[in-house]
Tab-separated table of C-alpha atoms and ligand atoms in Angstrom:
chain	number	residue	atom	x	y	z
A	1	MET	CA	-31.675	-4.954	29.002
A	2	SER	CA	-30.967	-4.819	25.119
A	3	ALA	CA	-28.599	-7.450	23.802
A	4	PRO	CA	-24.958	-6.308	23.838
A	5	ILE	CA	-22.235	-6.223	20.930
A	6	VAL	CA	-20.263	-9.531	21.386
A	7	ILE	CA	-16.616	-9.124	20.635
A	8	ALA	CA	-14.922	-12.724	19.890
A	9	GLY	CA	-11.182	-12.533	21.351
A	10	ALA	CA	-9.796	-10.665	24.181
A	11	GLY	CA	-6.453	-9.832	22.591
A	12	VAL	CA	-5.366	-6.300	22.278
A	13	GLY	CA	-7.848	-5.454	19.687
A	14	GLY	CA	-11.135	-7.172	21.475
A	15	LEU	CA	-10.313	-5.357	24.591
A	16	THR	CA	-9.462	-1.969	23.125
A	17	ALA	CA	-12.892	-2.342	20.985
A	18	ALA	CA	-14.865	-2.990	24.081
A	19	LEU	CA	-13.355	0.141	25.755
A	20	SER	CA	-13.996	2.158	22.524
A	21	LEU	CA	-17.713	0.867	22.405
A	22	ALA	CA	-18.369	1.528	26.018
A	23	ARG	CA	-17.235	5.099	25.508
A	24	ALA	CA	-19.803	5.326	22.489
A	25	GLY	CA	-22.502	4.309	25.037
A	26	LYS	CA	-22.665	0.583	23.952
A	27	ARG	CA	-22.681	-2.618	25.878
A	28	ALA	CA	-19.996	-4.953	25.114
A	29	LEU	CA	-19.645	-8.968	25.850
A	30	VAL	CA	-15.993	-10.040	25.182
A	31	LEU	CA	-15.729	-14.029	24.638
A	32	GLU	CA	-12.374	-15.378	24.894
A	33	ARG	CA	-11.734	-19.100	24.308
A	34	ALA	CA	-8.590	-19.232	26.547
A	35	PRO	CA	-9.166	-20.214	30.098
A	36	LYS	CA	-7.203	-17.292	31.070
A	37	ILE	CA	-6.503	-13.949	29.797
A	38	GLU	CA	-2.769	-13.690	29.598
A	39	GLU	CA	0.008	-12.760	26.987
A	40	VAL	CA	3.453	-14.383	27.718
A	41	GLY	CA	6.794	-13.636	27.288
A	42	ALA	CA	7.494	-11.013	24.568
A	43	GLY	CA	7.219	-7.275	23.843
A	44	PHE	CA	5.089	-4.848	21.962
A	45	GLN	CA	6.377	-1.564	20.308
A	46	ILE	CA	3.353	0.706	20.588
A	47	ALA	CA	3.899	3.531	18.036
A	48	PRO	CA	2.396	7.022	18.502
A	49	ASN	CA	-0.782	6.470	16.359
A	50	ALA	CA	-1.722	3.623	18.790
A	51	GLY	CA	-0.373	5.471	22.041
A	52	ARG	CA	-2.449	8.518	21.302
A	53	ILE	CA	-5.642	6.272	21.134
A	54	LEU	CA	-4.948	4.360	24.380
A	55	ALA	CA	-4.420	7.532	26.110
A	56	GLY	CA	-7.480	8.979	24.738
A	57	LEU	CA	-9.338	5.929	26.180
A	58	GLY	CA	-8.166	6.933	29.684
A	59	LEU	CA	-5.572	4.473	30.034
A	60	GLU	CA	-2.624	6.742	30.558
A	61	GLU	CA	-2.412	6.205	34.341
A	62	ALA	CA	-2.366	2.337	34.065
A	63	LEU	CA	0.082	2.341	31.192
A	64	ALA	CA	2.749	4.964	31.975
A	65	PRO	CA	4.252	3.047	34.875
A	66	VAL	CA	4.667	-0.106	32.945
A	67	ALA	CA	5.893	1.345	29.712
A	68	LEU	CA	9.534	2.034	28.706
A	69	GLU	CA	10.152	4.887	26.194
A	70	PRO	CA	13.187	4.204	23.964
A	71	GLN	CA	15.292	7.260	23.349
A	72	ALA	CA	15.938	6.066	19.756
A	73	ILE	CA	15.999	3.251	17.086
A	74	ASN	CA	19.445	2.481	15.849
A	75	ILE	CA	19.604	0.928	12.330
A	76	ARG	CA	22.620	-1.197	12.304
A	77	ARG	CA	24.547	-3.033	9.634
A	78	GLY	CA	24.197	-6.738	10.964
A	79	ARG	CA	27.847	-8.002	10.039
A	80	ASP	CA	29.614	-5.316	12.180
A	81	GLY	CA	27.128	-3.433	14.346
A	82	ALA	CA	27.796	-0.100	12.418
A	83	ILE	CA	25.001	2.442	13.262
A	84	LEU	CA	23.770	3.555	9.882
A	85	ALA	CA	21.105	5.856	11.197
A	86	ARG	CA	20.011	6.714	14.581
A	87	LEU	CA	16.244	7.676	14.836
A	88	GLY	CA	15.974	9.931	17.813
A	89	LEU	CA	12.439	9.469	19.558
A	90	SER	CA	12.497	12.066	22.523
A	91	ASP	CA	10.606	14.622	20.608
A	92	SER	CA	7.816	12.146	19.630
A	93	ARG	CA	5.278	13.738	22.020
A	94	ALA	CA	5.708	17.176	20.425
A	95	ARG	CA	5.919	15.543	16.744
A	96	TRP	CA	3.033	12.886	16.932
A	97	GLY	CA	1.233	13.476	19.926
A	98	ALA	CA	2.323	10.610	21.952
A	99	PRO	CA	5.720	8.896	22.699
A	100	PHE	CA	6.917	5.587	21.277
A	101	ARG	CA	6.733	3.000	23.825
A	102	VAL	CA	7.486	-0.549	24.409
A	103	TYR	CA	5.729	-2.856	26.699
A	104	HIS	CA	5.804	-6.503	28.088
A	105	ARG	CA	2.841	-7.899	26.481
A	106	ALA	CA	1.314	-9.178	29.794
A	107	ASP	CA	1.604	-5.738	31.148
A	108	LEU	CA	-0.505	-4.056	28.264
A	109	GLN	CA	-2.995	-6.885	28.207
A	110	GLN	CA	-3.475	-6.558	32.104
A	111	ALA	CA	-3.804	-2.876	31.608
A	112	LEU	CA	-6.665	-3.242	29.015
A	113	LEU	CA	-8.308	-6.096	31.020
A	114	GLN	CA	-8.287	-4.364	34.244
A	115	ALA	CA	-9.738	-1.229	32.519
A	116	ALA	CA	-12.410	-3.392	30.620
A	117	LEU	CA	-13.399	-5.190	33.989
A	118	ALA	CA	-13.770	-1.826	35.718
A	119	HIS	CA	-16.442	-0.632	33.138
A	120	ASP	CA	-20.125	-1.257	33.964
A	121	ALA	CA	-20.962	-1.592	30.256
A	122	ILE	CA	-18.361	-4.372	29.499
A	123	GLU	CA	-18.368	-8.005	30.462
A	124	VAL	CA	-15.606	-10.716	29.831
A	125	ARG	CA	-15.965	-14.198	29.658
A	126	VAL	CA	-13.215	-16.704	29.381
A	127	ASN	CA	-13.569	-20.214	28.195
A	128	SER	CA	-15.878	-19.264	25.697
A	129	ARG	CA	-15.156	-19.995	22.045
A	130	VAL	CA	-17.205	-18.377	19.529
A	131	GLY	CA	-18.408	-20.803	16.920
A	132	ASP	CA	-20.791	-20.364	13.992
A	133	PHE	CA	-23.696	-17.700	13.951
A	134	ASP	CA	-26.713	-16.592	12.196
A	135	ASP	CA	-27.933	-12.993	11.584
A	136	GLY	CA	-30.851	-11.197	10.591
A	137	ALA	CA	-33.480	-9.215	11.675
A	138	GLY	CA	-31.455	-6.962	14.067
A	139	VAL	CA	-30.225	-10.054	15.974
A	140	VAL	CA	-26.902	-12.262	15.622
A	141	ARG	CA	-27.479	-15.698	17.383
A	142	LEU	CA	-24.220	-17.415	17.892
A	143	ARG	CA	-22.843	-20.571	19.345
A	144	VAL	CA	-20.386	-20.238	22.176
A	145	HIS	CA	-18.397	-23.334	23.340
A	146	THR	CA	-17.697	-23.615	26.701
A	147	PRO	CA	-16.280	-26.620	28.827
A	148	GLU	CA	-19.969	-27.291	29.927
A	149	GLY	CA	-21.057	-27.419	26.166
A	150	VAL	CA	-22.524	-25.335	23.598
A	151	GLU	CA	-24.546	-22.407	24.728
A	152	GLU	CA	-26.601	-20.058	22.411
A	153	ALA	CA	-26.006	-16.000	22.772
A	154	GLU	CA	-27.929	-13.190	21.236
A	155	ALA	CA	-26.155	-9.994	20.287
A	156	ILE	CA	-27.082	-6.915	18.292
A	157	GLY	CA	-23.594	-7.153	16.482
A	158	LEU	CA	-20.814	-9.434	16.325
A	159	VAL	CA	-17.107	-8.318	16.074
A	160	GLY	CA	-14.603	-10.832	15.315
A	161	ALA	CA	-11.474	-9.862	16.964
A	162	ASP	CA	-10.326	-13.485	17.172
A	163	GLY	CA	-6.849	-13.403	15.584
A	164	LEU	CA	-5.082	-14.612	12.321
A	165	ARG	CA	-7.222	-17.974	12.174
A	166	SER	CA	-10.483	-16.119	12.955
A	167	ALA	CA	-13.458	-18.514	13.114
A	168	VAL	CA	-15.824	-15.385	12.698
A	169	ARG	CA	-13.791	-14.548	9.501
A	170	GLY	CA	-14.343	-18.129	8.181
A	171	HIS	CA	-18.239	-18.012	8.867
A	172	LEU	CA	-18.688	-14.463	7.749
A	173	LEU	CA	-16.811	-15.179	4.296
A	174	PRO	CA	-17.195	-18.721	3.595
A	175	THR	CA	-16.498	-18.428	0.028
A	176	GLU	CA	-13.040	-16.365	0.369
A	177	ARG	CA	-10.189	-19.081	-0.251
A	178	ASP	CA	-7.958	-17.307	2.147
A	179	ALA	CA	-6.442	-19.476	4.607
A	180	PRO	CA	-3.392	-18.289	6.341
A	181	ILE	CA	-0.337	-18.935	4.284
A	182	TYR	CA	3.385	-19.277	5.456
A	183	ALA	CA	5.039	-15.795	4.594
A	184	GLY	CA	8.389	-17.495	4.244
A	185	LEU	CA	9.532	-16.029	7.390
A	186	THR	CA	10.029	-17.286	10.958
A	187	ALA	CA	10.268	-15.114	14.157
A	188	TRP	CA	12.383	-16.601	17.113
A	189	ARG	CA	11.712	-14.678	20.165
A	190	ALA	CA	13.418	-14.617	23.575
A	191	LEU	CA	13.629	-12.441	26.662
A	192	VAL	CA	17.290	-12.012	27.635
A	193	PRO	CA	18.071	-10.946	31.206
A	194	ALA	CA	19.891	-7.545	30.774
A	195	GLU	CA	22.995	-8.498	32.963
A	196	LEU	CA	23.695	-11.465	30.315
A	197	ALA	CA	23.557	-9.038	27.213
A	198	PRO	CA	26.839	-7.157	25.913
A	199	ALA	CA	26.937	-3.934	27.823
A	200	PRO	CA	26.596	-1.583	24.909
A	201	LEU	CA	23.172	-3.372	23.987
A	202	ARG	CA	21.437	-2.707	27.236
A	203	ALA	CA	20.891	1.106	26.637
A	204	ARG	CA	17.333	2.331	26.791
A	205	GLU	CA	17.098	2.054	22.897
A	206	SER	CA	15.643	-0.227	20.234
A	207	ASN	CA	17.949	-1.606	17.789
A	208	LEU	CA	17.425	-2.983	14.461
A	209	TRP	CA	20.143	-5.277	12.724
A	210	MET	CA	20.046	-6.079	9.025
A	211	LEU	CA	21.647	-9.253	7.672
A	212	PRO	CA	21.165	-10.993	4.271
A	213	GLY	CA	18.001	-12.956	4.650
A	214	ALA	CA	17.474	-11.963	8.285
A	215	HIS	CA	17.182	-9.114	10.773
A	216	VAL	CA	17.113	-8.857	14.484
A	217	VAL	CA	15.156	-6.269	16.574
A	218	HIS	CA	15.747	-5.782	20.330
A	219	TYR	CA	14.857	-3.297	23.053
A	220	PRO	CA	14.687	-3.283	26.519
A	221	LEU	CA	11.374	-3.918	28.924
A	222	ARG	CA	9.965	-2.866	32.104
A	223	ASP	CA	12.808	-1.069	34.122
A	224	GLY	CA	15.391	-2.484	31.570
A	225	GLY	CA	16.174	-5.591	33.443
A	226	VAL	CA	15.285	-7.678	30.484
A	227	ILE	CA	15.731	-7.237	26.708
A	228	ASN	CA	13.231	-8.572	24.308
A	229	VAL	CA	14.792	-10.073	21.169
A	230	VAL	CA	13.013	-11.020	17.923
A	231	VAL	CA	15.264	-12.668	15.211
A	232	ILE	CA	13.583	-12.879	11.941
A	233	VAL	CA	14.731	-15.313	9.261
A	234	SER	CA	13.600	-16.030	5.783
A	235	GLU	CA	13.436	-19.750	5.489
A	236	PRO	CA	11.194	-22.535	3.877
A	237	PRO	CA	8.541	-23.941	6.037
A	238	ARG	CA	9.658	-26.655	8.504
A	239	GLN	CA	7.931	-29.907	8.127
A	240	SER	CA	8.438	-31.869	11.283
A	241	GLU	CA	7.133	-29.553	13.942
A	242	GLY	CA	3.567	-30.473	13.834
A	243	SER	CA	1.587	-28.460	16.483
A	244	ALA	CA	4.340	-28.727	18.944
A	245	ILE	CA	6.189	-25.457	19.867
A	246	LEU	CA	9.683	-25.614	18.635
A	247	SER	CA	12.391	-24.241	20.942
A	248	LEU	CA	16.288	-23.805	20.666
A	249	ASP	CA	18.671	-22.668	22.953
A	250	GLY	CA	20.960	-19.573	22.467
A	251	PRO	CA	24.037	-21.442	21.339
A	252	GLU	CA	21.829	-23.628	18.884
A	253	LEU	CA	20.241	-20.566	17.402
A	254	ALA	CA	23.423	-18.518	17.268
A	255	ARG	CA	25.175	-21.363	15.327
A	256	SER	CA	22.283	-21.777	12.924
A	257	LEU	CA	22.947	-17.878	12.094
A	258	ASP	CA	26.655	-18.188	11.708
A	259	ARG	CA	26.269	-18.530	7.842
A	260	LEU	CA	25.078	-14.743	7.966
A	261	ARG	CA	28.317	-13.647	9.750
A	262	PRO	CA	26.585	-11.694	12.497
A	263	ALA	CA	28.618	-9.181	14.531
A	264	ASP	CA	30.347	-10.531	17.897
A	265	GLU	CA	27.856	-8.428	20.015
A	266	LEU	CA	24.902	-9.559	18.286
A	267	ARG	CA	25.867	-13.030	18.376
A	268	ALA	CA	26.657	-12.836	22.204
A	269	LEU	CA	23.107	-11.399	22.582
A	270	ILE	CA	21.515	-14.370	20.758
A	271	GLU	CA	23.661	-16.809	22.524
A	272	ALA	CA	22.397	-15.463	25.843
A	273	GLY	CA	18.696	-16.297	25.211
A	274	ALA	CA	17.928	-19.261	27.241
A	275	ALA	CA	14.828	-20.560	25.379
A	276	TRP	CA	13.943	-19.448	21.861
A	277	ARG	CA	10.505	-19.871	20.785
A	278	HIS	CA	9.622	-20.469	17.075
A	279	TRP	CA	7.071	-18.384	15.574
A	280	PRO	CA	6.265	-18.884	11.823
A	281	LEU	CA	4.600	-15.930	10.302
A	282	PHE	CA	1.609	-16.203	8.079
A	283	ALA	CA	-0.138	-13.947	5.718
A	284	ARG	CA	-3.809	-13.657	4.267
A	285	PRO	CA	-4.836	-11.670	1.096
A	286	SER	CA	-6.381	-8.384	1.765
A	287	LEU	CA	-9.950	-8.405	1.751
A	288	GLN	CA	-12.194	-6.278	-0.449
A	289	ARG	CA	-14.753	-5.980	2.525
A	290	TRP	CA	-14.883	-7.541	5.873
A	291	SER	CA	-18.407	-6.534	7.241
A	292	ARG	CA	-21.802	-7.792	6.372
A	293	GLY	CA	-24.747	-6.625	8.196
A	294	ALA	CA	-24.225	-6.775	11.972
A	295	VAL	CA	-21.081	-8.637	11.664
A	296	THR	CA	-17.704	-7.297	11.225
A	297	LEU	CA	-13.937	-8.075	11.842
A	298	LEU	CA	-11.216	-6.236	13.465
A	299	GLY	CA	-7.310	-6.620	13.940
A	300	ASP	CA	-5.438	-9.704	12.905
A	301	ALA	CA	-8.648	-11.159	11.873
A	302	ALA	CA	-9.247	-8.564	9.368
A	303	HIS	CA	-5.938	-7.579	8.255
A	304	PRO	CA	-2.983	-9.694	9.358
A	305	MET	CA	0.409	-8.479	8.690
A	306	VAL	CA	4.150	-9.386	9.109
A	307	PRO	CA	5.370	-7.487	11.860
A	308	PHE	CA	8.083	-5.321	10.274
A	309	LEU	CA	6.530	-1.956	10.921
A	310	ALA	CA	5.569	-3.100	14.346
A	311	GLN	CA	1.996	-2.033	13.679
A	312	GLY	CA	-0.315	-5.352	13.904
A	313	ALA	CA	-1.479	-4.193	17.265
A	314	ALA	CA	-1.300	-0.628	16.442
A	315	GLN	CA	-3.736	-1.200	13.559
A	316	ALA	CA	-5.932	-3.454	15.662
A	317	ILE	CA	-5.951	-0.408	18.112
A	318	GLU	CA	-6.955	2.160	15.326
A	319	ASP	CA	-9.652	-0.174	14.274
A	320	ALA	CA	-10.977	-0.317	17.839
A	321	GLU	CA	-10.997	3.501	18.002
A	322	ALA	CA	-12.789	3.849	14.538
A	323	LEU	CA	-15.368	1.146	15.501
A	324	GLY	CA	-16.358	3.026	18.562
A	325	ARG	CA	-16.457	6.414	16.872
A	326	ALA	CA	-18.816	5.133	14.121
A	327	PHE	CA	-21.351	4.735	16.894
A	328	LEU	CA	-21.079	8.334	17.748
A	329	GLN	CA	-22.948	9.318	14.591
A	330	LEU	CA	-26.441	10.307	15.445
A	331	GLY	CA	-28.841	7.189	15.276
A	332	ALA	CA	-26.292	4.843	13.733
A	333	SER	CA	-27.741	1.484	13.599
A	334	VAL	CA	-25.121	-1.424	14.101
A	335	GLU	CA	-25.216	-2.201	10.376
A	336	THR	CA	-24.736	1.313	9.424
A	337	ALA	CA	-22.029	1.944	11.996
A	338	PHE	CA	-20.084	-1.405	11.051
A	339	ALA	CA	-20.120	-0.299	7.284
A	340	SER	CA	-18.820	3.063	8.080
A	341	TYR	CA	-16.069	1.747	10.389
A	342	GLU	CA	-14.983	-0.684	7.565
A	343	LYS	CA	-15.175	2.214	4.829
A	344	ARG	CA	-12.897	4.143	7.278
A	345	ARG	CA	-10.339	1.471	8.026
A	346	ILE	CA	-10.114	-0.721	4.904
A	347	VAL	CA	-7.841	1.336	2.640
A	348	ARG	CA	-5.496	2.185	5.423
A	349	ALA	CA	-5.126	-1.169	6.948
A	350	ALA	CA	-4.318	-2.798	3.469
A	351	LYS	CA	-1.643	0.076	2.847
A	352	VAL	CA	-0.002	-0.781	6.158
A	353	VAL	CA	-0.023	-4.765	5.210
A	354	HIS	CA	1.776	-3.937	1.999
A	355	ALA	CA	4.229	-1.542	3.404
A	356	SER	CA	5.045	-4.161	6.100
A	357	ARG	CA	5.758	-6.818	3.607
A	358	ARG	CA	7.874	-4.509	1.625
A	359	GLN	CA	9.712	-3.492	4.415
A	360	GLY	CA	10.837	-7.100	5.267
A	361	ALA	CA	12.212	-7.566	1.856
A	362	TYR	CA	14.250	-4.350	2.306
A	363	PHE	CA	15.770	-5.592	5.762
A	364	HIS	CA	16.760	-8.705	4.202
A	365	LEU	CA	18.549	-7.475	1.144
A	366	GLY	CA	21.923	-8.997	0.396
A	367	GLY	CA	25.016	-8.381	-1.870
A	368	ALA	CA	25.159	-4.983	-3.721
A	369	SER	CA	21.373	-4.324	-3.037
A	370	ALA	CA	22.454	-4.369	0.667
A	371	LEU	CA	25.202	-2.051	-0.062
A	372	ALA	CA	23.009	0.462	-1.930
A	373	ARG	CA	20.133	-0.002	0.856
A	374	ASP	CA	22.988	1.080	3.588
A	375	LEU	CA	24.324	4.052	1.508
A	376	ALA	CA	20.618	5.373	1.102
A	377	ILE	CA	19.763	4.849	5.087
A	378	ARG	CA	23.074	6.962	5.750
A	379	ALA	CA	22.278	9.593	3.331
A	380	LEU	CA	18.743	9.818	4.786
A	381	GLY	CA	19.756	10.015	8.378
A	382	GLY	CA	17.678	9.461	11.324
A	383	ARG	CA	15.273	12.333	10.651
A	384	GLY	CA	14.781	11.069	6.967
A	385	MET	CA	14.168	7.752	8.171
A	386	LEU	CA	11.477	8.794	10.532
A	387	ALA	CA	9.935	10.918	8.038
A	388	ARG	CA	9.416	8.054	5.799
A	389	ASN	CA	7.069	6.860	8.601
A	390	ALA	CA	5.285	10.144	9.200
A	391	TRP	CA	2.100	8.637	7.290
A	392	LEU	CA	1.712	6.106	9.812
A	393	TYR	CA	2.344	8.213	13.068
A	394	ARG	CA	0.896	11.531	12.245
A	395	LYS	CA	-2.066	12.966	14.065
B	1	FAD	C1	6.946	-11.468	16.173
B	1	FAD	C2	5.911	-10.577	16.237
B	1	FAD	C3	6.266	-9.283	16.833
B	1	FAD	C4	5.303	-8.338	16.704
B	1	FAD	N1	5.324	-7.095	17.406
B	1	FAD	C5	4.734	-6.171	17.384
B	1	FAD	C6	4.751	-4.876	17.707
B	1	FAD	O1	5.892	-4.471	18.184
B	1	FAD	N2	3.825	-3.997	17.541
B	1	FAD	C7	2.419	-4.150	17.085
B	1	FAD	O2	1.758	-3.222	16.958
B	1	FAD	N3	2.340	-5.360	16.678
B	1	FAD	C8	3.239	-6.204	16.743
B	1	FAD	N4	3.049	-7.669	16.375
B	1	FAD	C9	1.571	-7.831	15.794
B	1	FAD	C10	0.712	-8.128	17.034
B	1	FAD	O3	1.237	-9.391	17.738
B	1	FAD	C11	-0.718	-8.475	16.485
B	1	FAD	O4	-1.086	-7.772	15.298
B	1	FAD	C12	-1.871	-8.381	17.552
B	1	FAD	O5	-1.556	-9.065	18.592
B	1	FAD	C13	-3.190	-8.624	16.925
B	1	FAD	O6	-4.156	-8.450	17.947
B	1	FAD	P1	-5.692	-8.932	17.739
B	1	FAD	O7	-6.309	-8.485	18.975
B	1	FAD	O8	-6.223	-8.443	16.531
B	1	FAD	O9	-5.351	-10.554	17.745
B	1	FAD	P2	-4.679	-11.626	18.827
B	1	FAD	O10	-3.696	-11.111	19.668
B	1	FAD	O11	-4.309	-12.741	18.266
B	1	FAD	O12	-6.021	-11.891	19.715
B	1	FAD	C14	-6.975	-12.874	19.302
B	1	FAD	C15	-7.694	-13.440	20.641
B	1	FAD	O13	-8.955	-14.058	19.997
B	1	FAD	C16	-8.977	-15.361	20.870
B	1	FAD	N5	-9.823	-16.321	20.031
B	1	FAD	C17	-9.299	-16.985	18.956
B	1	FAD	N6	-10.342	-17.602	18.320
B	1	FAD	C18	-11.418	-17.218	19.030
B	1	FAD	C19	-12.789	-17.696	19.220
B	1	FAD	N7	-13.347	-18.575	18.173
B	1	FAD	N8	-13.638	-17.587	20.137
B	1	FAD	C20	-13.107	-16.567	21.092
B	1	FAD	N9	-11.783	-16.075	21.173
B	1	FAD	C21	-11.112	-16.764	20.133
B	1	FAD	C22	-7.560	-15.714	21.230
B	1	FAD	O14	-7.268	-16.785	22.234
B	1	FAD	C23	-6.817	-14.374	21.465
B	1	FAD	O15	-6.746	-14.140	22.698
B	1	FAD	C24	3.881	-8.547	16.159
B	1	FAD	C25	3.562	-9.998	15.745
B	1	FAD	C26	4.652	-10.792	15.925
B	1	FAD	C27	4.412	-12.182	15.223
């Protein structure tokens, strides 16, 4: 049997890539450094551009029962909760070919993992950290770090789907001076039991609240019993935390935001979170290229982005689809398939990275600029605001 294509990382990007490669008739070996494949405690909005691809990979039956389809996104003024625009989502299937959905991360990850494990052409190994590698003459030799020691593996290609701090990226592009840099923004994340949230915020809708220098996004998950809340704050880097995960309780986080004068309902929602986890956000410069020979990058490893368009995982899924499709060209070698995958994806991914960054600045405006923004959003209305993202969602 010929060597497989190795995928470093079993995140959403790596697992979707394995499914997409298998559909194109390729064998995939997914190597994950963690001892267990799991995503804990947070939600994912999966926009139609990614939902269409997941359905096309045959995942609809597994995903539909664990998805929640919000009926609308409410854009709110943070200081009083006024709804500036209500973006109706109920016609998403007709407009974009797939619904807007939200998932508990663990549910999406499990659906992808089970689909991968069920496929004859895919093998998934945990406790396997991809280290350095050599490539040439049609073979990639890589060092894999396991609890038993370092093993050598051979592959016909290597896909670095190993996230923001990608080791594959570091070895592929050793001269790029592009270590992740703090984006000046911190996310605080918590899951709030719905019964503890103010009643008007329990609807099956997504909400975005804008405050000067901060914004909050929340939506219900699973059967609506829990609300995923993300608070994003512009702030300088914190010095003292080291590698420990910083956590605050609800009243502590709410107090730290009082200077922004959030609406009472919003404050109550934040207070109801028992344990808020701190998540500093990082950026890396866009790459001019992300493939060399039989090695390529995918997802956050190739193009990490701030999450303000909720497109990081969606773009990883788009990458995965394009990667598999590149092998459907008649007689494509790994090298030509990787080059054509990169060509198909690099411009769009960079555009989404930049648009995400701009979106964050827009949400965080203060003073007269915020007033002008709010008037513009009201004037555009829900349909106009959705139309602004047509380039992201369209078929
Ligand atoms: C606050 C926040 C909210 C977000 N919300 C959304 C959203 O609503 N919708 C959306 O589309 N995106 C969202 N994103 C972005 C999204 O989380 C990421 O873009 C997405 O998870 C990237 O997937 P990935 O598979 O590329 O990388 P990752 O999910 O980071 O997976 C990388 C995997 O590789 C493994 N790994 C690392 N190094 C190695 C190695 N050397 N060898 C083997 N394995 C390795 C890791 O353990 C991990 O399992 C959000 C991000 C944040 C921070």
